[in-house]
Structures are given as C-alpha cells and as structure tokens.
Coordinates of C-alpha atoms and ligand atoms in Angstrom, one line a residue:
X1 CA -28.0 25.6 -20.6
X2 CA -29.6 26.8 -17.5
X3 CA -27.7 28.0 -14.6
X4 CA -26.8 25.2 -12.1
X5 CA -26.1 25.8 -8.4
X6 CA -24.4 22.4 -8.3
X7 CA -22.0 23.3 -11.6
X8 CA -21.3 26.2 -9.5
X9 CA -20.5 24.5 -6.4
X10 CA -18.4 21.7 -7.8
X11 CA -16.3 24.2 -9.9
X12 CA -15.3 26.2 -7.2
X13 CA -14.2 23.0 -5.1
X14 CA -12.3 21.4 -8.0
X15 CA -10.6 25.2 -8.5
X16 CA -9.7 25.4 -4.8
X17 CA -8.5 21.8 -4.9
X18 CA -6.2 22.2 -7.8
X19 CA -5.1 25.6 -6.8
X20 CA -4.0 24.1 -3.2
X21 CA -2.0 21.7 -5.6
X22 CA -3.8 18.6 -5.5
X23 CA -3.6 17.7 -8.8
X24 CA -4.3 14.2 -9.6
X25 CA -8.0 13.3 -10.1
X26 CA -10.1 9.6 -10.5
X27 CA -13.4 9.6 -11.6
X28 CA -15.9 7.4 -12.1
X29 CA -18.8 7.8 -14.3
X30 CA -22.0 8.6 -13.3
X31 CA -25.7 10.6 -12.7
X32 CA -25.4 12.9 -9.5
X33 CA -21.7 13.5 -9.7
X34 CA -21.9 15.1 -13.2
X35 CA -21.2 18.8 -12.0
X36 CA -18.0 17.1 -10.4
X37 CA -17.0 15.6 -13.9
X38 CA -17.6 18.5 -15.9
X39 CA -15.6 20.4 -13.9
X40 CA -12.7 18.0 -13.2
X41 CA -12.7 17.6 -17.3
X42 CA -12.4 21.6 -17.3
X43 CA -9.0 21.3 -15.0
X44 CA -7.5 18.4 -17.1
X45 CA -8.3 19.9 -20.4
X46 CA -6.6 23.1 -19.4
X47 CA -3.7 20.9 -18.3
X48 CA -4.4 22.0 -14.5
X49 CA -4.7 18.2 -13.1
X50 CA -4.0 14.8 -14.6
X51 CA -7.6 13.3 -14.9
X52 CA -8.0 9.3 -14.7
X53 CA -11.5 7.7 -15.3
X54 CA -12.2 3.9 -14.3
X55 CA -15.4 2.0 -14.5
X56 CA -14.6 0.1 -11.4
X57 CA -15.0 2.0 -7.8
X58 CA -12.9 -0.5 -5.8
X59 CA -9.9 -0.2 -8.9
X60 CA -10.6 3.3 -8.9
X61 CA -9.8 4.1 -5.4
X62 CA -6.3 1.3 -5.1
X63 CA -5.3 3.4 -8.2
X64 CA -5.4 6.6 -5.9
X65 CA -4.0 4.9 -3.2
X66 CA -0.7 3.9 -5.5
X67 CA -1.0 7.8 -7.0
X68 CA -0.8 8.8 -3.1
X69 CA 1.9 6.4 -2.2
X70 CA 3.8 7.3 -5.1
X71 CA 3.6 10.7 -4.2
X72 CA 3.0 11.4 -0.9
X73 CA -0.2 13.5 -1.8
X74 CA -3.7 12.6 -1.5
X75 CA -5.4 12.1 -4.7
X76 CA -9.1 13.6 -5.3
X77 CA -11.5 10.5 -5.8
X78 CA -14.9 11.0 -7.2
X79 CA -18.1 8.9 -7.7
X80 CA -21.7 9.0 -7.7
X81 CA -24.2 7.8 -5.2
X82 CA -24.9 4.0 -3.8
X83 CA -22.9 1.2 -3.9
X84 CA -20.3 3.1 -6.1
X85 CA -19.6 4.6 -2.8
X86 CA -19.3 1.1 -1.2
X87 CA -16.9 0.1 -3.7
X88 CA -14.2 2.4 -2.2
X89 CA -14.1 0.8 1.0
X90 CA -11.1 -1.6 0.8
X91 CA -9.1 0.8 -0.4
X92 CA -10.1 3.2 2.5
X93 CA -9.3 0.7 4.9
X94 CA -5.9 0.0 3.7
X95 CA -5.3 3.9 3.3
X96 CA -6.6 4.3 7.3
X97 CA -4.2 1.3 9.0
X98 CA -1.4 2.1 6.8
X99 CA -1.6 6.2 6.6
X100 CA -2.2 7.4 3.0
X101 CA -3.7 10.2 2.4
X102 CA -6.8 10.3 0.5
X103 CA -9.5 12.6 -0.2
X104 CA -12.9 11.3 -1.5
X105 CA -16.0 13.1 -3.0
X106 CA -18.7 11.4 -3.0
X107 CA -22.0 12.4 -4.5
X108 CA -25.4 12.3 -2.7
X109 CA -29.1 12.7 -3.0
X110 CA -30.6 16.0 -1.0
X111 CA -31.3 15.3 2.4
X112 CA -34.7 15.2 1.6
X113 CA -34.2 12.5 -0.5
X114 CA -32.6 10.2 2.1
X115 CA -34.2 7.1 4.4
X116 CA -37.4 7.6 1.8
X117 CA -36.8 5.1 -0.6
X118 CA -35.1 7.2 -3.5
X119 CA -32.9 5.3 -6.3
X120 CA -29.3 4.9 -5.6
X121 CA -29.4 6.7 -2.0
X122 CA -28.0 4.9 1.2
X123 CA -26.7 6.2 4.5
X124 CA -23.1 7.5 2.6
X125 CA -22.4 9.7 6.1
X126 CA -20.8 7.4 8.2
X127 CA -20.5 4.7 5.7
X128 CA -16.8 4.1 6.4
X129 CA -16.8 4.9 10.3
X130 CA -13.8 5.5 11.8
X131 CA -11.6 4.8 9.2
X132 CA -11.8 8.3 7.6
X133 CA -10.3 11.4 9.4
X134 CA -13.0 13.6 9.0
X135 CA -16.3 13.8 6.9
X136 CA -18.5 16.9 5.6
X137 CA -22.0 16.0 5.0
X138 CA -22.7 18.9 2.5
X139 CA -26.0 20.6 1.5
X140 CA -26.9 20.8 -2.1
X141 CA -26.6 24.4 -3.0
X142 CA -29.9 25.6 -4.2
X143 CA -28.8 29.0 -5.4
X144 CA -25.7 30.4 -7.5
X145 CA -23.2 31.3 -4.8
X146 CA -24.7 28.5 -2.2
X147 CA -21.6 26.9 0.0
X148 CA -19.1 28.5 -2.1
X149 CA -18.1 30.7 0.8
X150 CA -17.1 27.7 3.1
X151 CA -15.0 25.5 0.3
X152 CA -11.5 27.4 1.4
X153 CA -11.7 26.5 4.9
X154 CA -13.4 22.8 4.0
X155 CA -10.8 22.0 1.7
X156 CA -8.0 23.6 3.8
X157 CA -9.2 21.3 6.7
X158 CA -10.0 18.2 4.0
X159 CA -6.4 18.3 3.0
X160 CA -4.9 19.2 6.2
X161 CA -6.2 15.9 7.7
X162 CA -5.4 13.7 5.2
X163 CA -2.1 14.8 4.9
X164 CA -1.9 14.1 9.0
X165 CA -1.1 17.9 9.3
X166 CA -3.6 18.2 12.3
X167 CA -2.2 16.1 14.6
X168 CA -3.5 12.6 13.7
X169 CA -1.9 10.2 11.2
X170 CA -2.2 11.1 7.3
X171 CA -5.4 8.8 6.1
X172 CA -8.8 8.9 4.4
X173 CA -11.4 11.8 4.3
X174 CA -14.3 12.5 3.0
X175 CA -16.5 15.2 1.7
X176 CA -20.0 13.8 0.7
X177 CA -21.6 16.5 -1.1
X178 CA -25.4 16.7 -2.0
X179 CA -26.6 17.6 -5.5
X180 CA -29.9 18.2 -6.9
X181 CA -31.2 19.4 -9.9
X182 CA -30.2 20.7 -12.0
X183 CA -27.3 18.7 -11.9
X184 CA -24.9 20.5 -14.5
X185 CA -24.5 23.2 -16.8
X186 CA -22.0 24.2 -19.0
X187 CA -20.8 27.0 -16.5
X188 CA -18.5 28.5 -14.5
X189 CA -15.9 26.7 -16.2
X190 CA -14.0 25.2 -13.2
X191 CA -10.5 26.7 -14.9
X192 CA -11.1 29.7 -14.9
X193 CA -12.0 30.2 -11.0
X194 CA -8.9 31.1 -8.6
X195 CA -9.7 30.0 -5.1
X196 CA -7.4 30.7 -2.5
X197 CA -7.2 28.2 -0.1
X198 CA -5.7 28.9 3.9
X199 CA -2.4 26.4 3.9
X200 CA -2.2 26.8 7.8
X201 CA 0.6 25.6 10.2
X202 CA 1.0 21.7 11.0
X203 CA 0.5 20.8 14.8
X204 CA 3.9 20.5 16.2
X205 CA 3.9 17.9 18.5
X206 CA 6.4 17.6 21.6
X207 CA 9.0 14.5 20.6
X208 CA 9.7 11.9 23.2
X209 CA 13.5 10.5 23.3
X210 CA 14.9 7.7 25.3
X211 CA 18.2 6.8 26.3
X212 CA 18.5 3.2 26.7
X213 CA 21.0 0.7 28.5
X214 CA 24.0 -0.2 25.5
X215 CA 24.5 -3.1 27.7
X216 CA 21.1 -5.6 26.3
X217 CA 22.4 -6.9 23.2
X218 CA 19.2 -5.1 21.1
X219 CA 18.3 -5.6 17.4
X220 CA 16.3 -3.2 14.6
X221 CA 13.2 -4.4 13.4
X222 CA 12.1 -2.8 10.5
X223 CA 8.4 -3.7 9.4
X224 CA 6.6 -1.7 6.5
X225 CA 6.8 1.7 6.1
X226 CA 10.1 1.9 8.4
X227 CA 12.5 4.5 6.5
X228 CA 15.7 5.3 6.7
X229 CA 16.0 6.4 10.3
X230 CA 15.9 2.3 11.1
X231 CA 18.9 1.8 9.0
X232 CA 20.6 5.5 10.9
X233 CA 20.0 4.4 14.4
X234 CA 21.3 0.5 13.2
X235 CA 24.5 2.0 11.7
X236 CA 24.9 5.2 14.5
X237 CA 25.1 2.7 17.5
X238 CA 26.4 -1.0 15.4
X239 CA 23.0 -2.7 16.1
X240 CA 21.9 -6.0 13.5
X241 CA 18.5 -4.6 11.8
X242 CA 16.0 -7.5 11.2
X243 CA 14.3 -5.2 8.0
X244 CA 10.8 -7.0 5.8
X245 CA 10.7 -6.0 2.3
X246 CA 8.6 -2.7 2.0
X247 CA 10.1 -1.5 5.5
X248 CA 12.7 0.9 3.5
X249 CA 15.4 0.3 5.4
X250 CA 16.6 -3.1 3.9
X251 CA 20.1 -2.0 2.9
X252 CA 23.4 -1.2 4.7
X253 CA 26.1 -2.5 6.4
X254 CA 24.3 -3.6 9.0
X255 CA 20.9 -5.3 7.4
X256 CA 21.0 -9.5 8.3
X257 CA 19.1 -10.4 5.6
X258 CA 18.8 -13.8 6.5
X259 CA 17.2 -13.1 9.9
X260 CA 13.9 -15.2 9.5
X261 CA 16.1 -18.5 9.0
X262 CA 18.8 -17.4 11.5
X263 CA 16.1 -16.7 14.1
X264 CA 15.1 -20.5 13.7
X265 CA 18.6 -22.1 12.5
X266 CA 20.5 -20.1 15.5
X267 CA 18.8 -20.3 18.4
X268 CA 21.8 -20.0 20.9
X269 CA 22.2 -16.4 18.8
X270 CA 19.0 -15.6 18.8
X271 CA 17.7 -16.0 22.2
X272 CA 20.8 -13.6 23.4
X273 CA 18.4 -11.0 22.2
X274 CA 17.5 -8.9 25.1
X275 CA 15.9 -5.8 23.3
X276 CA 14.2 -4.9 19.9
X277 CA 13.8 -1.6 18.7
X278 CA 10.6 -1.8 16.6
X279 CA 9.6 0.8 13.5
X280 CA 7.2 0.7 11.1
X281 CA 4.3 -2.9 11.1
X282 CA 6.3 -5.6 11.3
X283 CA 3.6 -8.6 10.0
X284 CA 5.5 -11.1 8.3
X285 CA 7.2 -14.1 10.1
X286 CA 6.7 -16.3 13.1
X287 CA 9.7 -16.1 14.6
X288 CA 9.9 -11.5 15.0
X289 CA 6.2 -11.6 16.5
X290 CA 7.7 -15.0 19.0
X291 CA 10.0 -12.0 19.7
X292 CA 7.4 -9.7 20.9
X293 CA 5.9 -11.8 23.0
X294 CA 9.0 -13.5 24.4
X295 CA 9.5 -12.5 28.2
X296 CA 13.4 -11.7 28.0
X297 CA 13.1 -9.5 25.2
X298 CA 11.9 -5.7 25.8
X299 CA 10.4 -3.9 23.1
X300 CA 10.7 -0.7 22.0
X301 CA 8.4 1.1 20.1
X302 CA 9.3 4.2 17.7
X303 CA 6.0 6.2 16.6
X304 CA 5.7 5.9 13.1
X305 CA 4.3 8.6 11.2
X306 CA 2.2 6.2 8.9
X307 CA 1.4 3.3 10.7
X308 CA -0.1 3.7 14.0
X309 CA 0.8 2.2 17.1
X310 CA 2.4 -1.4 16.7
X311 CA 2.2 -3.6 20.2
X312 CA 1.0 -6.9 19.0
X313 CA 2.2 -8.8 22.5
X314 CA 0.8 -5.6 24.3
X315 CA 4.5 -5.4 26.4
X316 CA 6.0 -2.3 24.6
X317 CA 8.1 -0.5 27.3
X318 CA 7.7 2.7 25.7
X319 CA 6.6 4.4 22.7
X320 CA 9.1 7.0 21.8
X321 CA 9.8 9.1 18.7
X322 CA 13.6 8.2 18.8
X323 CA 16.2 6.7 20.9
X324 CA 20.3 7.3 22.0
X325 CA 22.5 4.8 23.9
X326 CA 24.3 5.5 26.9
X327 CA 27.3 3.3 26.4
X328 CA 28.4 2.0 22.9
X329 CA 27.2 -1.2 22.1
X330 CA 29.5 -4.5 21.9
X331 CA 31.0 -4.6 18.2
X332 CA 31.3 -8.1 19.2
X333 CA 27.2 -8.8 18.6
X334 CA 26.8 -7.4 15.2
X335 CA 30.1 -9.2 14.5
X336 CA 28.1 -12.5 15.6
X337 CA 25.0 -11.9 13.4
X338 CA 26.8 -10.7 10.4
X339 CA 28.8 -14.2 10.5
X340 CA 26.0 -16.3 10.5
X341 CA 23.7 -14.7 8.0
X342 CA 27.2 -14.4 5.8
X343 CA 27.4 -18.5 6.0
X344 CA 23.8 -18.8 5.7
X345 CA 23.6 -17.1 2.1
X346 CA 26.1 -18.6 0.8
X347 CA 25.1 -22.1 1.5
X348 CA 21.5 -23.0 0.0
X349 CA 21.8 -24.8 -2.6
X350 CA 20.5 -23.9 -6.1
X351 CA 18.3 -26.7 -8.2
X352 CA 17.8 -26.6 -12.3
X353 CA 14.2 -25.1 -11.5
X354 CA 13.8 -21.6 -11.6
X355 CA 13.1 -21.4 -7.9
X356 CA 10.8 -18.5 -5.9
X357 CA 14.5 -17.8 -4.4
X358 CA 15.5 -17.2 -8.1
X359 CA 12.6 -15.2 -9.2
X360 CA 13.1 -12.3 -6.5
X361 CA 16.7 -12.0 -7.0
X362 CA 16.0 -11.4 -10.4
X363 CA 13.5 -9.0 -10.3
X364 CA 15.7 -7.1 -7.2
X365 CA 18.6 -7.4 -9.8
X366 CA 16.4 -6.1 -12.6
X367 CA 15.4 -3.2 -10.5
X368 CA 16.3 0.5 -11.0
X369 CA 17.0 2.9 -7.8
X370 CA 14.3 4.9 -10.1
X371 CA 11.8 2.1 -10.5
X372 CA 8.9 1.0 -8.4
X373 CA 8.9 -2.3 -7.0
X374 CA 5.2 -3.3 -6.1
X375 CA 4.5 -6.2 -3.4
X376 CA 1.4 -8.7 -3.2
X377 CA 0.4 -9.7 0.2
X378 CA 1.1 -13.4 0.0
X379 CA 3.5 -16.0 -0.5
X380 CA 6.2 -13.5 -2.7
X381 CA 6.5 -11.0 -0.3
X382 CA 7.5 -13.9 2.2
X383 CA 10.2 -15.0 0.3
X384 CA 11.4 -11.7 -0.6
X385 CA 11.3 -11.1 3.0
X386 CA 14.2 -14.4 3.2
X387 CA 15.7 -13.8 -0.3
X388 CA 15.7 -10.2 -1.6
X389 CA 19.5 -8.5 -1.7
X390 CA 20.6 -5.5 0.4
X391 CA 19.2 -2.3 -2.3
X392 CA 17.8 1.1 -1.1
X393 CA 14.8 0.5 -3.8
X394 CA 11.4 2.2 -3.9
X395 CA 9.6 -0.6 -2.5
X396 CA 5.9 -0.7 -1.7
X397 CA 3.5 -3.5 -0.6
X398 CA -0.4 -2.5 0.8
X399 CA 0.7 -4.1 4.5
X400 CA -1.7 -1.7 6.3
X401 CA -4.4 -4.7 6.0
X402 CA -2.5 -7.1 4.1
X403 CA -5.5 -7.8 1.4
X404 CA -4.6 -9.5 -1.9
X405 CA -7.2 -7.0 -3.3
X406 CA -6.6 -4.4 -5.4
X407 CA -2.9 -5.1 -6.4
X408 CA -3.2 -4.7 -10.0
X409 CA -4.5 -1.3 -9.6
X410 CA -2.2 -0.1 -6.7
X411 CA 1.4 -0.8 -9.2
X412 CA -0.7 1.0 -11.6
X413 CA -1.2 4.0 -9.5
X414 CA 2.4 3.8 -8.4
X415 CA 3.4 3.4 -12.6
X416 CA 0.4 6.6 -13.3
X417 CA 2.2 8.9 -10.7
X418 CA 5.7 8.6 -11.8
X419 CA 5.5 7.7 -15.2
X420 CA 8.5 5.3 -14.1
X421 CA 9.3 1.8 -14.5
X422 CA 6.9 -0.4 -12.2
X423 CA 6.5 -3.9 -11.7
X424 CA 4.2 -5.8 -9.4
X425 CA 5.3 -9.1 -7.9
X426 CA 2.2 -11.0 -6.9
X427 CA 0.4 -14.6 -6.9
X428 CA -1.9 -15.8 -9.3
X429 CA -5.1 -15.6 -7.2
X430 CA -4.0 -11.7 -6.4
X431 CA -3.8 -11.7 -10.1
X432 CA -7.4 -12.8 -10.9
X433 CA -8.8 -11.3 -7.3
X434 CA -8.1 -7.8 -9.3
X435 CA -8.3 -8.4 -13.0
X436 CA -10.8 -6.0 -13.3
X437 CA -7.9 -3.5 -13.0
X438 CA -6.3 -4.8 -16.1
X439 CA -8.8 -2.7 -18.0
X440 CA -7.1 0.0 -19.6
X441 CA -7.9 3.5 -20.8
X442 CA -6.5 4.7 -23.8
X443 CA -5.9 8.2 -22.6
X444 CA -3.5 7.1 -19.7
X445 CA -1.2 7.1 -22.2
X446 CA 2.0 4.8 -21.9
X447 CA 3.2 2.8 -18.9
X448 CA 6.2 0.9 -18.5
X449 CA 4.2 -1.9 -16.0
X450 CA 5.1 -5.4 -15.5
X451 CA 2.6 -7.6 -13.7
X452 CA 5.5 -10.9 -12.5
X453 CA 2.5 -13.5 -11.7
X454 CA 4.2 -16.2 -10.0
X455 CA 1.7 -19.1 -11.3
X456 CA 1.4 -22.0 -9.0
X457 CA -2.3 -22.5 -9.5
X458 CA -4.0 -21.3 -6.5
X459 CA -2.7 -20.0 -2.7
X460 CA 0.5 -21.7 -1.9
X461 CA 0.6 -19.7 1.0
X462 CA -1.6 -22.0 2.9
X463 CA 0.7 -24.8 2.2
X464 CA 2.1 -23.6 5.7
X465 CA -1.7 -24.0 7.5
X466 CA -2.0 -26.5 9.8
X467 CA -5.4 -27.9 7.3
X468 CA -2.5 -28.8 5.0
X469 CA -1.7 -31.7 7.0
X470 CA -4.9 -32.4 8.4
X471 CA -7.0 -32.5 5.5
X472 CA -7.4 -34.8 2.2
X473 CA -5.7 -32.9 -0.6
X474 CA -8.3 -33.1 -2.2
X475 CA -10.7 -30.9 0.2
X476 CA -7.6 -28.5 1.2
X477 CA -7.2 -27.6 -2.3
X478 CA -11.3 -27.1 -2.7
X479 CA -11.2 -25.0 0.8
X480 CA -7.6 -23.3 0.8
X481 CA -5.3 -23.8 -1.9
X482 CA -8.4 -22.8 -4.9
X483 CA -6.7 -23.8 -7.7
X484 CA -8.0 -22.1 -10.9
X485 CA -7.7 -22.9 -14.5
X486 CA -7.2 -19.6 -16.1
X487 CA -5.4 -19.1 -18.9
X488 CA -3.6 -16.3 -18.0
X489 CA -2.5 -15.8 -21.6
X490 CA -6.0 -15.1 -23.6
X491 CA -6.8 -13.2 -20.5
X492 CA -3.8 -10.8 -20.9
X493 CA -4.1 -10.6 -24.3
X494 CA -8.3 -9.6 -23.7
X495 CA -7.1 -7.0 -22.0
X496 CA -4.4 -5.5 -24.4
X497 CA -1.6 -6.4 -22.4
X498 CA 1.1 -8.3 -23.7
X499 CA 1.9 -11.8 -22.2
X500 CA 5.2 -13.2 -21.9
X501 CA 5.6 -16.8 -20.5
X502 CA 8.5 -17.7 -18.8
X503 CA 10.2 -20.9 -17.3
X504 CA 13.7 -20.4 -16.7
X505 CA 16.1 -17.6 -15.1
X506 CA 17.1 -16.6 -18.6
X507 CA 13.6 -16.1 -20.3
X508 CA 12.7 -14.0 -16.9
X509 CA 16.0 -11.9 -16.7
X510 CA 15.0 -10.9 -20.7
X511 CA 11.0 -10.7 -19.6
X512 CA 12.1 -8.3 -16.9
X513 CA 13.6 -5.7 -19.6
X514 CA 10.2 -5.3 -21.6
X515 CA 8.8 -1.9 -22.0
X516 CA 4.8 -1.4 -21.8
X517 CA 2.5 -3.1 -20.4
X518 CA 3.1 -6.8 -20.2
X519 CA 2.1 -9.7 -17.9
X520 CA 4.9 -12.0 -17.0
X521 CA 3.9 -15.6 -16.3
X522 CA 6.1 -17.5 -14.2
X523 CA 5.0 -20.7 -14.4
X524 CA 5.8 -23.1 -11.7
X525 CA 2.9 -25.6 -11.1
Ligands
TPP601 C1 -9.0 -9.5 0.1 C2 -8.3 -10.7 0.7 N1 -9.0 -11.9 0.7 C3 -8.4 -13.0 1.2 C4 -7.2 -13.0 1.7 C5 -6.5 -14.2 2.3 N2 -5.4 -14.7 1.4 C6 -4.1 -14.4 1.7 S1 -3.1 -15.1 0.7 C7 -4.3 -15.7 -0.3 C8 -4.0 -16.5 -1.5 C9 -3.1 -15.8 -2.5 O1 -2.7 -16.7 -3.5 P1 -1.7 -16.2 -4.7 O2 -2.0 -14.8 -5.0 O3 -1.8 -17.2 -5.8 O4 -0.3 -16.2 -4.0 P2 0.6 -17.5 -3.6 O5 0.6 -17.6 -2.1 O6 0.1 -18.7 -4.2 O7 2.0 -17.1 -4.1 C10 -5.5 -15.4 0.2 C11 -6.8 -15.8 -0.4 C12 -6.5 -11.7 1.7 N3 -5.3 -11.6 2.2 N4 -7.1 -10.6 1.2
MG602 MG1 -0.5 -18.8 -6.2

C-alpha cells in the first residue's frame, strides 16, 4: 500500500497516547477516521490498550465516561466526521458539569473541504462550545513526518486538561484532526513507535481554610461526588452529615440517613439549623435546597475538585477548600439528630409487596465493597437517597446533568473498566431511553452486569408534579407519566442478555447473585 501521511500521523498520536498511559480506547466505525482505527487495532493487538468498538456514538462516549469514572483516567474516544460527532454530545455535557476526564478524536475533512458543501463535513470546531477544556483544530498532514513533531506537547497539554492538571476542573477535550487522502496504509505500525510525551507539573493552587464559629448548630451536606473528607470533617468536629446516594460519604457514625423525612417530619429540629457545610452537587430533595435558600441558615461552600461551584440560592458565605472550628461543637446536637432518625427507621411499616424501600435495601445488601453500584437519575436514586443503609460502596450516578440517557452504557463502562461486579439501578423509561447500549460485542469478553429495572410502566417520578393533580389521568399519563408496553423480556433476550423476572424480596435477593449479563425485572405496575 502506498505511503499515507495520515497513517503516519494517527500512529504516532495513538503511540504517544498509549505511551503516556492512556490505555483504554472506543471506536466507532467509519471513512475518515480509518488511519485512527488501524492504528488503535495495532496497540490492542499488541496488548498495549484495551480496544472497545460500538456502532452507537452517544453509547460509545457514556461507555468512556463509565471507563473514566471507573478509573479516574480519560479514555481516548474516536469517530469519524458529521453527526457521529454530534452523537457525543450528552455525554460531553455530563463529563463537563460533573468533571470527568475525557479525551475525544474526532475526524474531519481538510479545511478546504469545509463550509463548501462536502459529504459528512459540519462546523466540528466549536461544536461542543464551552463544555470542552480545550480543542486543536488539526491540519491534515500532507507529507510523511507532517505534525508529528507537535503530538508530544498536544497530547501532553490534551491530557493535562482533562485530567484538571492545569488549573481548571478535570473535563472534556478535544483534538479534531483533519485527514485526507490517502486515508490509510498498512504502515508505521502504531506499536512499534515510542513517543515520549512531557508529563509536566500540576498547577498548585493556594488553599483557602476557614475557621468557623462552633457555636451555630451546622450540618454536612454531602451531594454527589462528595468523598470522604465530608464524612472526616462530620466525625473530626461531631457534626450530623445530610449525605445523597453517590456523594461517597454515606457511611459513619455520624450519617442521618433519614434526613429528607426528618427535615419535613421534625421541623422544631430542623429549623435549629443555623449553618450547612456543603460538598459535592447536592440536587436531590426539596427540603436541603429550602435549606439554601432559607435566611437563618449560612452556607458554606467547600470547592470540589469535580463539580464546580455549587450556590443554587446564590448566598454562599464563602467558598473554601476546607474548614476548622474554633470551639467544639455541642455533642448535645448530633445527639438530637441521631435520636430521631434512629426512631424514624425503625418505624415504617413494611407491606407484603415488595416495596421500592425493599428493592434498594436489597441491592445495598447484595453489594460488595468491590462492586459498582450504578444510579439512574430518577425516581430510584430518590428513594435510595431516603432508604439505602450506611456502606462505604463504590457508588456512582451521572448527577453532573441528571439525564436519564445513556445509563445502560455508563454501568457498562464502569463493569468494562474494572472487570468487577456492576449493577445499574434504573427506571424502565432510562431502560428503553438507552437500549441501544444493550448491544453487545463479542470481544468485550465477559461482564458480571446487572441491569435492576424497576418496571412501573412509564416515569413515576412525575407522580410528584403538580400536572398530577391538575390533569385527567388520562392526559398526564400521555404528557408525563408515558407509559410503554415493552416487553422487557423478548427485548433482553434480542439482545443476548438474560432476563430474570422478579416479584418478591426472595426471587430479587437470588436475582441479585447472578453472574453475566442479566436484566432484572422488578415488576411493580
Ligand atoms: C435525557 C433526559 N430526558 C428527559 C429527562 C426527564 N426525566 C426525568 S425522570 C424521567 C422519567 C424516568 O422514568 P423511569 O426511568 O421509568 O423512572 P421512574 O421514575 O419511573 O422510576 C424523565 C423523562 C431526563 N432527566 N433526561
Ligand atoms: Mg418507571
């Protein structure tokens, strides 16, 4: 085959990529990204990089983002020109507001090619605005050695920003590269180049501490992406930490699990609260964002490294990496909210039904400190927030935009990247939102993934919307609710997954211990 600058180009990025140790790779098929495939097929066949390849774009890119969260490493993403490049924008979204690194390669036309009318060729610079931390807009190499000299310092700065080394938050990137023919050959061979790429220093950044008043009785809240340094500052200074599901910090002496029924049911307790102490995106009940906006309470912000800057009610006092206390706090105040969520636990009362209550208990019971635990953005991860037990679990939810898209596809990043036990609690819309995802290939070998769909035909969330009341059923249903009709069975089963139906705690608890690939159905409409 004839020499091809662009072969020669994309296996010397691929090398220097690899060699800097990024080392997970989706692709998806197609014309003016072929030097890019060739050559990330030469790294996986030499074993230098796990190689996935998906049909679907918008999969494709959730799958990286559950590789990245998984990891904490930006994943290589690559696709070919048009609306393939379009299709990675949900993903890219969530990876900007909630800090994942990322690192896309997107192939283009020439730039003589562009604004005349050329098949498959859009505006792919700029395409994703603000929401990626930097973008190259690379010429297509017309001779052997064209560009090769600047892909150490592009990929140094490529990873370095989406890792949030520079100074900004980890996030997106992109490098859309320009390719024309011809568009492959069958060398270099991408695994046998060594490029050395500059690692650099991360941009230390002066920390901010406060020392606050021990007096204000003060609370932890812990939204998503919190970490443990919620749950040390709770237990250092004997302060009750309000912490959601994916926040990472729902564990501990100190964790009042019950808070989003205690805020409502104990309102001479909870309007004592003079002070939070806010970490990580804290989205998911009424009564912590009343909080914010109450004019008694102050609120604290502590940076987080993911998640930008949270001040919903726009009355944060300070932003501060981390905080002390001058005197100790009263033991008496954890004391009180300890009590009350201890009576509070214990008193709900079980029915026959196998009850949402029931169904994440199980599945926290059923979950290893080794496992991933995978959250859909809707109703579940609501009554998780209310139900789930105190466990330090690897717990993940996409909270960074809160879509129902691309859940399928994010547990099976998480499963791809650890090769560990995953499951995925989500709704049944969630379910068919991504079913494209369900596709699987082959040569991703085995996973240990469990999809619990929580059946209730349609968005029960939306029960809670005022339209609920003030609508027929008939037209909320057609307008909110969407019930559907699938049978969630033949489509499992379509795509080689096994399908378990279940219906009461005993069938789930036995469900939950599956190996594979397996779609639980928790039926409960
Ligand atoms: C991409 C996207 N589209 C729409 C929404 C709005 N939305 C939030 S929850 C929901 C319904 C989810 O229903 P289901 O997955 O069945 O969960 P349930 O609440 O019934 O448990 C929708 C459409 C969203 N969050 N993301
Ligand atoms: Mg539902």
């Amino acid at each position: 085959m004839a020499d091809s600058p662009s072969q020669s180009f994309a296996a010397n990025l691929l090398a220097a990529f690899a060699g800097a140790g990024i080392d997970q790779i989706y692709l998806a098929p197609g014309a003016r990204s072929q030097a890019l495939a060739i050559a990330a097929g030469q790294l996986a066949e030499a074993d230098l990089v796990d190689l996935f390849v998906r049909l679907d774009e918008r999969s494709m890119a959730f799958t990286a983002l559950g590789s990245a969260l998984a990891t904490g490493k930006p994943a290589l993403i690559i696709t070919t020109s048009g609306t393939a490049v379009a299709n990675l924008h949900p993903a890219v979204l969530e990876a900007h507001h909630s800090g994942v690194p990322m690192i896309l390669l997107t192939a283009d036309r020439p730039h003589e090619l562009r604004e005349v009318g050329a098949n498959q060729t859009t505006k792919q610079v700029g395409i994703f605005d603000d929401a990626v931390r930097v973008v190259f807009d690379v010429e297509a190499p017309n001779s052997e050695d064209d560009g090769v000299d600047e892909i150490p310092s592009m990929v140094s700065t490529a990873i370095r920003a989406s890792l949030g080394l520079g100074g900004t938050r980890p996030g997106p990137v992109q490098l859309n590269l320009a390719f024309r023919e011809p568009l492959s050959s069958d060398s270099p061979n991408a695994a046998d180049l060594q490029v050395t790429v500059p690692a650099g220093d991360a941009v230390e950044r002066e920390l901010e501490f406060a020392i606050l008043d021990g007096s204000i009785p003060t609370v932890v809240i812990a939204g998503a992406n919190s970490s443990d340094s919620a749950v040390e500052l709770a237990e250092a200074y004997g302060l009750p930490i309000f912490a959601e599901p994916s926040s990472g910090a729902r564990f501990g002496d100190n964790a009042i699990l019950s808070y989003p029924k205690l805020m409502v049911e104990q309102p001479e307790l909870s309007s004592r609260i003079g002070r939070v102490i806010v970490f990580g995106k804290p989205t998911l009940s009424r009564p912590i964002t009343r909080l914010f906006f109450s004019e008694h309470v102050e609120v604290v912000v502590v940076r987080s490294a993911s998640m930008g800057l949270f001040d919903v009610s726009r009355r944060a006092s300070m932003f501060v990496d981390d905080v002390t206390f001058d005197v100790d706090v009263e033991g008496e105040w954890l004391e009180a909210w300890r009590l009350a969520d201890q009576k509070i636990q214990v008193s709900t009362p079980l029915s026959e039904k196998l009850s949402r209550r029931e169904i994440v208990e199980q599945v926290w019971m059923s979950t290893e400190p080794t496992d991933n635990l995978f959250l859909g953005a809707s109703r579940m991860i609501r009554e998780a927030e209310v139900w789930a037990p105190s466990a330090n679990l690897n717990i993940y939810a996409n909270r960074g935009l809160a879509g129902i898209d691309g859940s399928v596809a994010t547990a099976t990043g998480l499963a791809l990247a650890t090769r560990a036990q995953t499951r995925a609690l989500i709704g049944d819309l969630t379910l068919l939102h991504d079913a494209g995802s369900l596709v699987i290939d082959p040569r991703d070998g085995e996973l240990d993934l469990q999809l619990v769909v929580v059946n209730d035909r349609g968005g029960s969330i939306f029960e809670n919307l005022e339209p609920a009341k003030q609508l027929t059923k008939e037209n909320f249903d057609r307008l909110f609710r969407t019930p559907q009709d699938v049978n969630l069975a033949t489509l499992a089963v379509t795509y080689g997954w096994l399908h378990i139906p279940v219906n009461t705690e005993v069938e789930l608890e036995a469900a939950l211990l599956t190996k594979g690939r397996v779609l639980i159905e928790v039926k409960l409409a």
